[in-house]
Tab-separated table of C-alpha atoms and ligand atoms in Angstrom:
chain	number	residue	atom	x	y	z
A	1	MET	CA	0.137	0.037	-0.166
A	2	ALA	CA	1.411	3.570	-0.964
A	3	LEU	CA	2.538	5.663	1.943
A	4	VAL	CA	1.649	8.540	-0.147
A	5	GLU	CA	-1.159	8.272	-2.426
A	6	LEU	CA	-1.193	10.537	-5.791
A	7	THR	CA	-4.730	11.093	-6.900
A	8	ARG	CA	-6.117	13.859	-9.137
A	9	PRO	CA	-9.442	15.200	-7.703
A	10	ARG	CA	-9.553	17.537	-10.817
A	11	GLU	CA	-7.361	18.185	-13.659
A	12	ASP	CA	-5.367	21.181	-12.401
A	13	VAL	CA	-4.813	19.526	-9.036
A	14	ALA	CA	-2.477	16.617	-7.970
A	15	LEU	CA	-3.762	15.886	-3.906
A	16	LEU	CA	-0.868	13.966	-2.294
A	17	THR	CA	-2.403	12.196	0.755
A	18	VAL	CA	0.223	10.937	3.536
A	19	ASN	CA	-1.490	7.279	4.337
A	20	ARG	CA	0.151	5.818	7.595
A	21	PRO	CA	-3.149	6.527	9.518
A	22	ASP	CA	-2.577	3.783	11.997
A	23	LYS	CA	0.500	5.555	13.311
A	24	LEU	CA	-1.169	9.248	12.592
A	25	ASN	CA	0.808	9.484	8.996
A	26	ALA	CA	4.294	9.925	11.132
A	27	LEU	CA	6.688	10.309	8.671
A	28	ASN	CA	9.685	7.658	8.100
A	29	THR	CA	12.321	7.173	5.689
A	30	PRO	CA	10.398	5.221	2.891
A	31	LEU	CA	7.678	7.722	3.001
A	32	LEU	CA	9.824	10.885	2.664
A	33	GLY	CA	11.197	8.904	-0.657
A	34	GLU	CA	7.599	8.145	-1.994
A	35	PHE	CA	6.763	11.826	-1.174
A	36	ALA	CA	9.783	12.990	-2.917
A	37	ASP	CA	9.151	11.136	-6.141
A	38	HIS	CA	5.440	12.138	-6.517
A	39	LEU	CA	6.940	15.835	-6.230
A	40	VAL	CA	9.048	15.074	-9.410
A	41	THR	CA	6.338	13.568	-10.976
A	42	VAL	CA	3.446	16.453	-10.361
A	43	GLU	CA	6.223	19.063	-11.032
A	44	ASP	CA	7.039	17.429	-14.538
A	45	ASP	CA	2.977	17.908	-15.452
A	46	PRO	CA	2.288	20.782	-16.861
A	47	GLY	CA	-1.641	20.246	-16.147
A	48	VAL	CA	-1.036	20.478	-12.328
A	49	ARG	CA	-1.041	23.856	-11.043
A	50	THR	CA	-1.757	23.429	-7.329
A	51	VAL	CA	-0.359	20.417	-4.811
A	52	ILE	CA	-3.109	19.802	-2.208
A	53	ILE	CA	-1.272	18.101	0.812
A	54	THR	CA	-3.372	16.091	3.458
A	55	GLY	CA	-2.923	13.169	5.696
A	56	ALA	CA	-5.585	10.343	5.623
A	57	GLY	CA	-8.036	9.245	8.444
A	58	ASP	CA	-9.618	11.788	10.636
A	59	LYS	CA	-7.160	12.419	13.106
A	60	ALA	CA	-3.698	13.660	11.772
A	61	PHE	CA	-2.512	15.414	9.070
A	62	VAL	CA	1.159	14.458	10.044
A	63	ALA	CA	2.019	13.736	13.697
A	64	GLY	CA	5.982	14.312	13.282
A	65	ALA	CA	8.764	12.005	12.370
A	66	ASP	CA	8.549	7.990	13.176
A	67	ILE	CA	9.516	8.443	16.855
A	68	GLY	CA	10.211	4.292	16.699
A	69	GLU	CA	12.690	5.055	13.563
A	70	TYR	CA	14.626	7.297	15.891
A	71	ALA	CA	14.501	4.420	18.910
A	72	GLU	CA	15.969	2.027	16.269
A	73	GLY	CA	18.573	3.454	14.633
A	74	ASP	CA	22.110	5.085	15.817
A	75	SER	CA	23.267	8.567	15.278
A	76	GLN	CA	24.452	8.186	11.911
A	77	ALA	CA	20.611	6.731	10.423
A	78	PHE	CA	19.453	9.771	12.868
A	79	THR	CA	21.529	12.644	10.854
A	80	ALA	CA	20.685	10.801	7.522
A	81	PHE	CA	17.057	11.093	8.303
A	82	GLN	CA	17.066	14.861	9.158
A	83	LEU	CA	19.226	15.875	6.348
A	84	ARG	CA	16.440	14.031	4.133
A	85	GLY	CA	13.905	15.898	5.864
A	86	ARG	CA	15.414	18.996	5.501
A	87	ALA	CA	15.994	18.225	1.603
A	88	PHE	CA	12.388	17.255	1.258
A	89	ASN	CA	11.176	20.682	3.309
A	90	ASP	CA	13.663	22.821	1.350
A	91	ARG	CA	12.454	21.261	-1.890
A	92	LEU	CA	8.756	21.580	-1.285
A	93	GLU	CA	9.289	24.937	0.139
A	94	ARG	CA	10.874	26.142	-3.576
A	95	PHE	CA	8.266	23.686	-5.295
A	96	PRO	CA	7.839	25.976	-8.648
A	97	LYS	CA	3.636	25.342	-8.401
A	98	ALA	CA	1.164	26.687	-5.596
A	99	THR	CA	1.223	24.133	-2.562
A	100	ILE	CA	-1.666	23.895	-0.277
A	101	ALA	CA	-1.874	21.965	3.285
A	102	ALA	CA	-5.250	20.915	4.287
A	103	VAL	CA	-4.727	19.984	7.796
A	104	ASN	CA	-7.282	17.862	9.296
A	105	GLY	CA	-5.886	16.846	12.399
A	106	PHE	CA	-2.564	16.659	14.403
A	107	ALA	CA	0.437	18.740	12.338
A	108	LEU	CA	2.998	18.204	14.924
A	109	GLY	CA	7.070	18.295	14.348
A	110	GLY	CA	7.777	17.360	10.630
A	111	GLY	CA	4.106	17.613	10.193
A	112	PHE	CA	3.834	21.544	11.039
A	113	GLU	CA	7.211	22.219	9.334
A	114	ILE	CA	5.764	20.465	5.830
A	115	ALA	CA	2.584	22.604	6.733
A	116	LEU	CA	4.812	25.964	7.229
A	117	CYS	CA	6.665	24.666	3.644
A	118	CYS	CA	3.345	24.813	2.045
A	119	ASP	CA	2.323	28.284	0.375
A	120	ILE	CA	-1.380	28.010	2.025
A	121	ILE	CA	-2.681	26.226	4.984
A	122	VAL	CA	-6.059	25.704	5.319
A	123	ALA	CA	-7.532	23.708	8.664
A	124	THR	CA	-10.506	22.129	10.737
A	125	PRO	CA	-11.248	23.782	14.045
A	126	SER	CA	-9.588	20.132	15.604
A	127	ALA	CA	-6.294	20.684	13.712
A	128	ARG	CA	-3.178	20.608	16.213
A	129	PHE	CA	-0.211	22.541	15.111
A	130	GLY	CA	3.235	22.113	17.468
A	131	LEU	CA	6.457	21.855	17.592
A	132	PRO	CA	6.812	19.236	20.683
A	133	GLU	CA	10.414	17.889	20.049
A	134	GLY	CA	11.369	19.354	23.568
A	135	LEU	CA	9.103	16.645	25.206
A	136	LEU	CA	11.176	13.861	23.604
A	137	GLY	CA	14.483	15.861	24.897
A	138	LEU	CA	15.319	16.951	21.192
A	139	SER	CA	14.428	20.492	18.902
A	140	PRO	CA	12.941	20.796	15.428
A	141	GLY	CA	15.651	19.603	12.816
A	142	GLY	CA	13.263	20.260	9.730
A	143	GLY	CA	12.945	24.178	9.311
A	144	GLY	CA	10.292	24.118	12.211
A	145	SER	CA	11.675	26.963	14.785
A	146	GLN	CA	13.120	29.045	12.011
A	147	ARG	CA	10.151	29.195	9.563
A	148	LEU	CA	7.529	29.513	12.539
A	149	LEU	CA	9.641	32.325	13.943
A	150	ARG	CA	9.655	34.285	10.342
A	151	ALA	CA	5.742	33.281	10.007
A	152	ALA	CA	4.353	34.170	13.089
A	153	GLY	CA	7.182	36.298	15.229
A	154	PRO	CA	9.527	35.460	18.033
A	155	PHE	CA	6.651	35.510	20.890
A	156	VAL	CA	4.491	32.716	18.915
A	157	ALA	CA	7.339	30.679	18.217
A	158	ALA	CA	8.705	30.707	21.714
A	159	ASP	CA	5.227	30.005	23.152
A	160	VAL	CA	5.258	26.764	20.866
A	161	LEU	CA	8.632	25.480	21.241
A	162	LEU	CA	9.368	26.343	24.936
A	163	SER	CA	6.047	25.594	26.219
A	164	ALA	CA	5.052	23.039	23.470
A	165	ARG	CA	1.906	24.518	23.407
A	166	ARG	CA	-0.252	23.200	20.456
A	167	LEU	CA	-2.111	25.762	18.583
A	168	SER	CA	-6.029	25.084	17.211
A	169	GLY	CA	-6.785	25.598	13.883
A	170	GLU	CA	-8.615	28.642	14.922
A	171	ARG	CA	-5.747	29.753	17.261
A	172	ALA	CA	-3.545	29.455	14.292
A	173	HIS	CA	-6.286	31.229	12.144
A	174	ALA	CA	-6.030	33.932	14.407
A	175	LEU	CA	-2.049	34.358	14.368
A	176	GLY	CA	-2.126	34.584	10.444
A	177	LEU	CA	-0.940	31.057	9.750
A	178	VAL	CA	-3.942	29.572	8.589
A	179	ALA	CA	-6.060	31.012	5.867
A	180	ASP	CA	-9.272	29.274	6.432
A	181	VAL	CA	-10.879	27.277	9.169
A	182	VAL	CA	-13.441	25.030	7.943
A	183	GLU	CA	-15.384	21.657	9.147
A	184	PRO	CA	-13.887	18.466	8.020
A	185	GLU	CA	-16.357	17.559	5.580
A	186	GLN	CA	-15.496	21.103	3.736
A	187	LEU	CA	-11.683	20.247	4.095
A	188	LEU	CA	-11.061	19.278	0.971
A	189	ASN	CA	-13.392	21.307	-0.952
A	190	SER	CA	-12.107	24.488	0.324
A	191	ALA	CA	-8.400	23.576	-0.551
A	192	LEU	CA	-9.952	22.700	-4.083
A	193	GLU	CA	-11.855	25.917	-4.443
A	194	LYS	CA	-8.448	27.811	-3.400
A	195	ALA	CA	-6.965	25.824	-6.108
A	196	GLY	CA	-9.841	26.985	-8.498
A	197	TYR	CA	-8.875	30.715	-8.226
A	198	ILE	CA	-5.053	29.906	-8.621
A	199	ALA	CA	-6.085	28.196	-11.650
A	200	ARG	CA	-7.239	31.622	-12.901
A	201	VAL	CA	-3.755	33.145	-12.623
A	202	ALA	CA	-1.371	32.950	-14.947
A	203	PRO	CA	1.076	30.132	-14.387
A	204	LEU	CA	4.186	32.208	-14.826
A	205	ALA	CA	2.987	35.006	-12.825
A	206	ALA	CA	1.657	32.539	-10.296
A	207	ARG	CA	5.529	30.725	-10.290
A	208	GLU	CA	7.227	34.472	-10.035
A	209	MET	CA	5.158	35.579	-7.321
A	210	LYS	CA	5.735	32.689	-5.174
A	211	ARG	CA	9.576	32.916	-5.521
A	212	LEU	CA	9.105	36.495	-4.962
A	213	LEU	CA	7.366	35.951	-1.673
A	214	ARG	CA	9.951	33.487	-0.528
A	215	GLU	CA	13.354	34.977	-1.570
A	216	GLY	CA	11.895	38.482	-0.785
A	217	ALA	CA	11.519	37.567	2.902
A	218	ASP	CA	14.952	36.549	3.179
A	219	ALA	CA	16.468	39.680	1.611
A	220	ALA	CA	16.978	43.195	2.624
A	221	LEU	CA	13.892	45.544	1.568
A	222	PRO	CA	15.867	47.446	-0.830
A	223	THR	CA	16.769	44.135	-2.503
A	224	ALA	CA	13.140	42.606	-2.389
A	225	LEU	CA	11.796	45.748	-4.085
A	226	SER	CA	14.226	45.371	-6.625
A	227	LEU	CA	13.737	41.807	-7.132
A	228	GLU	CA	10.070	42.740	-7.169
A	229	GLN	CA	10.338	44.994	-10.113
A	230	GLU	CA	12.710	42.407	-11.625
A	231	VAL	CA	9.895	40.040	-11.807
A	232	LEU	CA	6.904	42.541	-13.112
A	233	PHE	CA	9.441	43.671	-15.939
A	234	ARG	CA	10.334	40.158	-17.076
A	235	LEU	CA	6.000	39.087	-17.012
A	236	TYR	CA	5.284	41.838	-18.670
A	237	SER	CA	6.930	40.776	-21.848
A	238	THR	CA	5.644	37.398	-21.677
A	239	ALA	CA	2.543	36.206	-24.179
A	240	ASP	CA	0.563	35.643	-20.956
A	241	ALA	CA	0.641	39.135	-19.950
A	242	GLY	CA	-0.308	40.086	-23.449
A	243	GLU	CA	-3.030	37.802	-23.330
A	244	GLY	CA	-4.094	38.880	-19.863
A	245	ILE	CA	-4.267	42.551	-20.795
A	246	ARG	CA	-6.036	41.905	-23.784
A	247	ALA	CA	-8.662	40.114	-22.613
A	248	PHE	CA	-9.296	42.227	-19.951
A	249	LEU	CA	-9.736	45.123	-22.423
A	250	ALA	CA	-11.918	43.113	-24.474
A	251	LYS	CA	-14.195	41.799	-21.352
A	252	ARG	CA	-13.061	38.153	-22.014
A	253	PRO	CA	-11.716	35.667	-19.769
A	254	ALA	CA	-7.678	35.180	-20.465
A	255	THR	CA	-6.396	31.807	-21.746
A	256	PHE	CA	-3.093	31.523	-20.531
A	257	GLU	CA	-0.365	28.768	-21.758
A	258	GLY	CA	2.558	29.436	-19.586
A	259	ARG	CA	4.714	31.311	-21.797
B	301	LIG	N1	6.018	8.601	15.459
B	301	LIG	C1	5.499	7.201	15.870
B	301	LIG	N2	4.242	6.810	16.131
B	301	LIG	C2	3.650	7.404	16.484
B	301	LIG	C3	3.817	8.884	16.224
B	301	LIG	C4	4.932	9.525	15.989
B	301	LIG	N3	5.555	10.860	15.690
B	301	LIG	N4	2.967	9.649	16.696
B	301	LIG	C5	1.884	8.970	16.765
B	301	LIG	N5	2.301	7.527	16.706
B	301	LIG	C6	1.649	6.297	16.915
B	301	LIG	C7	1.649	5.654	18.223
B	301	LIG	O1	2.118	5.409	18.698
B	301	LIG	C8	0.547	4.790	18.387
B	301	LIG	O2	0.787	3.525	18.095
B	301	LIG	P1	0.199	2.299	18.174
B	301	LIG	O3	-1.280	2.517	18.223
B	301	LIG	O4	0.639	1.006	17.641
B	301	LIG	O5	0.604	2.553	19.553
B	301	LIG	C9	-0.676	5.411	17.129
B	301	LIG	O6	0.117	6.510	16.326
B	301	LIG	C10	-2.104	6.212	17.602
B	301	LIG	O7	-1.309	7.183	18.083
B	301	LIG	P2	-1.727	7.642	20.138
B	301	LIG	O8	-0.551	8.034	20.867
B	301	LIG	O9	-2.398	6.389	20.405
B	301	LIG	O10	-2.820	8.528	19.935
B	301	LIG	P3	-3.444	9.764	20.747
B	301	LIG	O11	-4.424	10.408	20.314
B	301	LIG	O12	-3.722	9.082	22.273
B	301	LIG	O13	-2.168	10.750	20.751
B	301	LIG	C11	-0.634	12.181	19.714
B	301	LIG	C12	-1.999	11.821	19.750
B	301	LIG	C13	-0.213	13.035	18.560
B	301	LIG	C14	-0.806	13.559	20.964
B	301	LIG	C15	0.639	11.253	20.218
B	301	LIG	O14	0.607	10.386	19.203
B	301	LIG	C16	1.911	12.354	20.254
B	301	LIG	O15	2.223	12.474	21.131
B	301	LIG	N6	2.435	11.633	18.971
B	301	LIG	C17	3.804	12.289	18.912
B	301	LIG	C18	4.239	13.444	18.336
B	301	LIG	C19	5.463	14.017	18.321
B	301	LIG	O16	5.797	14.416	19.454
B	301	LIG	N7	5.833	14.347	17.036
B	301	LIG	C20	7.194	14.949	16.872
B	301	LIG	C21	7.944	13.851	16.509
B	301	LIG	S1	9.689	14.603	16.368
């Protein structure tokens, strides 16, 4: 049985479902391998505009790294797993298409880290976001501390890390981490609806704006502002920008070709 299922609920969407519900979708080495392979498949498919990531079952998105694997391995295996996880998260963050985390329960440790690498998070009220590694005598290793710090600020990050606090879907929404909170039966529809809006935006514009947000966040403001204009000037000369502007003036929907 696949540890991560790839399905296509709609032409423009790839749905990746982490599928170890009996272990609350905890991440292990083979699972990360399948996950990474699916990203390659989806990246190469021009029809896919958005990747939605969710967890199988009704309890968890992903309850973190497989703690059993930590107990079995030595420090070499532990290091290899952490490096693999970090590479996966970096890749997810830089993925050229839009990514949505649909969080349906526990998003702890590596699960929260994956959500933090997505562009948009939608969640149920019962979602629980946390970085509880301190309770194991450890600390995050897949970017959680640093991405949460940047996404929610030092006080929220300290509260989550030092008190191992779990943020509910509503709380994460109030903090600006979660775009929408919806009931479990509506979660996938909500993500699909968002993906539908994304599909209306020109593909090159979406890809460049995503990169702009990621790179701009790490840059000094003058550098980031220059980056913004570089992106705009490049997009202005694309065929899709010509089409988008003509379509607006002709009061018809634009047909973008990604060039
Ligand atoms: N790694 C390995 N197994 C995990 C896991 C993890 N991160 N999280 C949950 N599981 C397993 C449990 O061991 C249990 O397996 P079992 O039925 O074979 O005993 C199963 O998933 C169900 O979990 P359980 O703890 O019984 O559910 P719960 O509702 O009582 O508690 C959590 C849910 C998420 C609060 C609890 O499982 C937990 O704290 N998990 C670890 C979270 C964590 O520390 N993540 C960061 C890891 S670095």
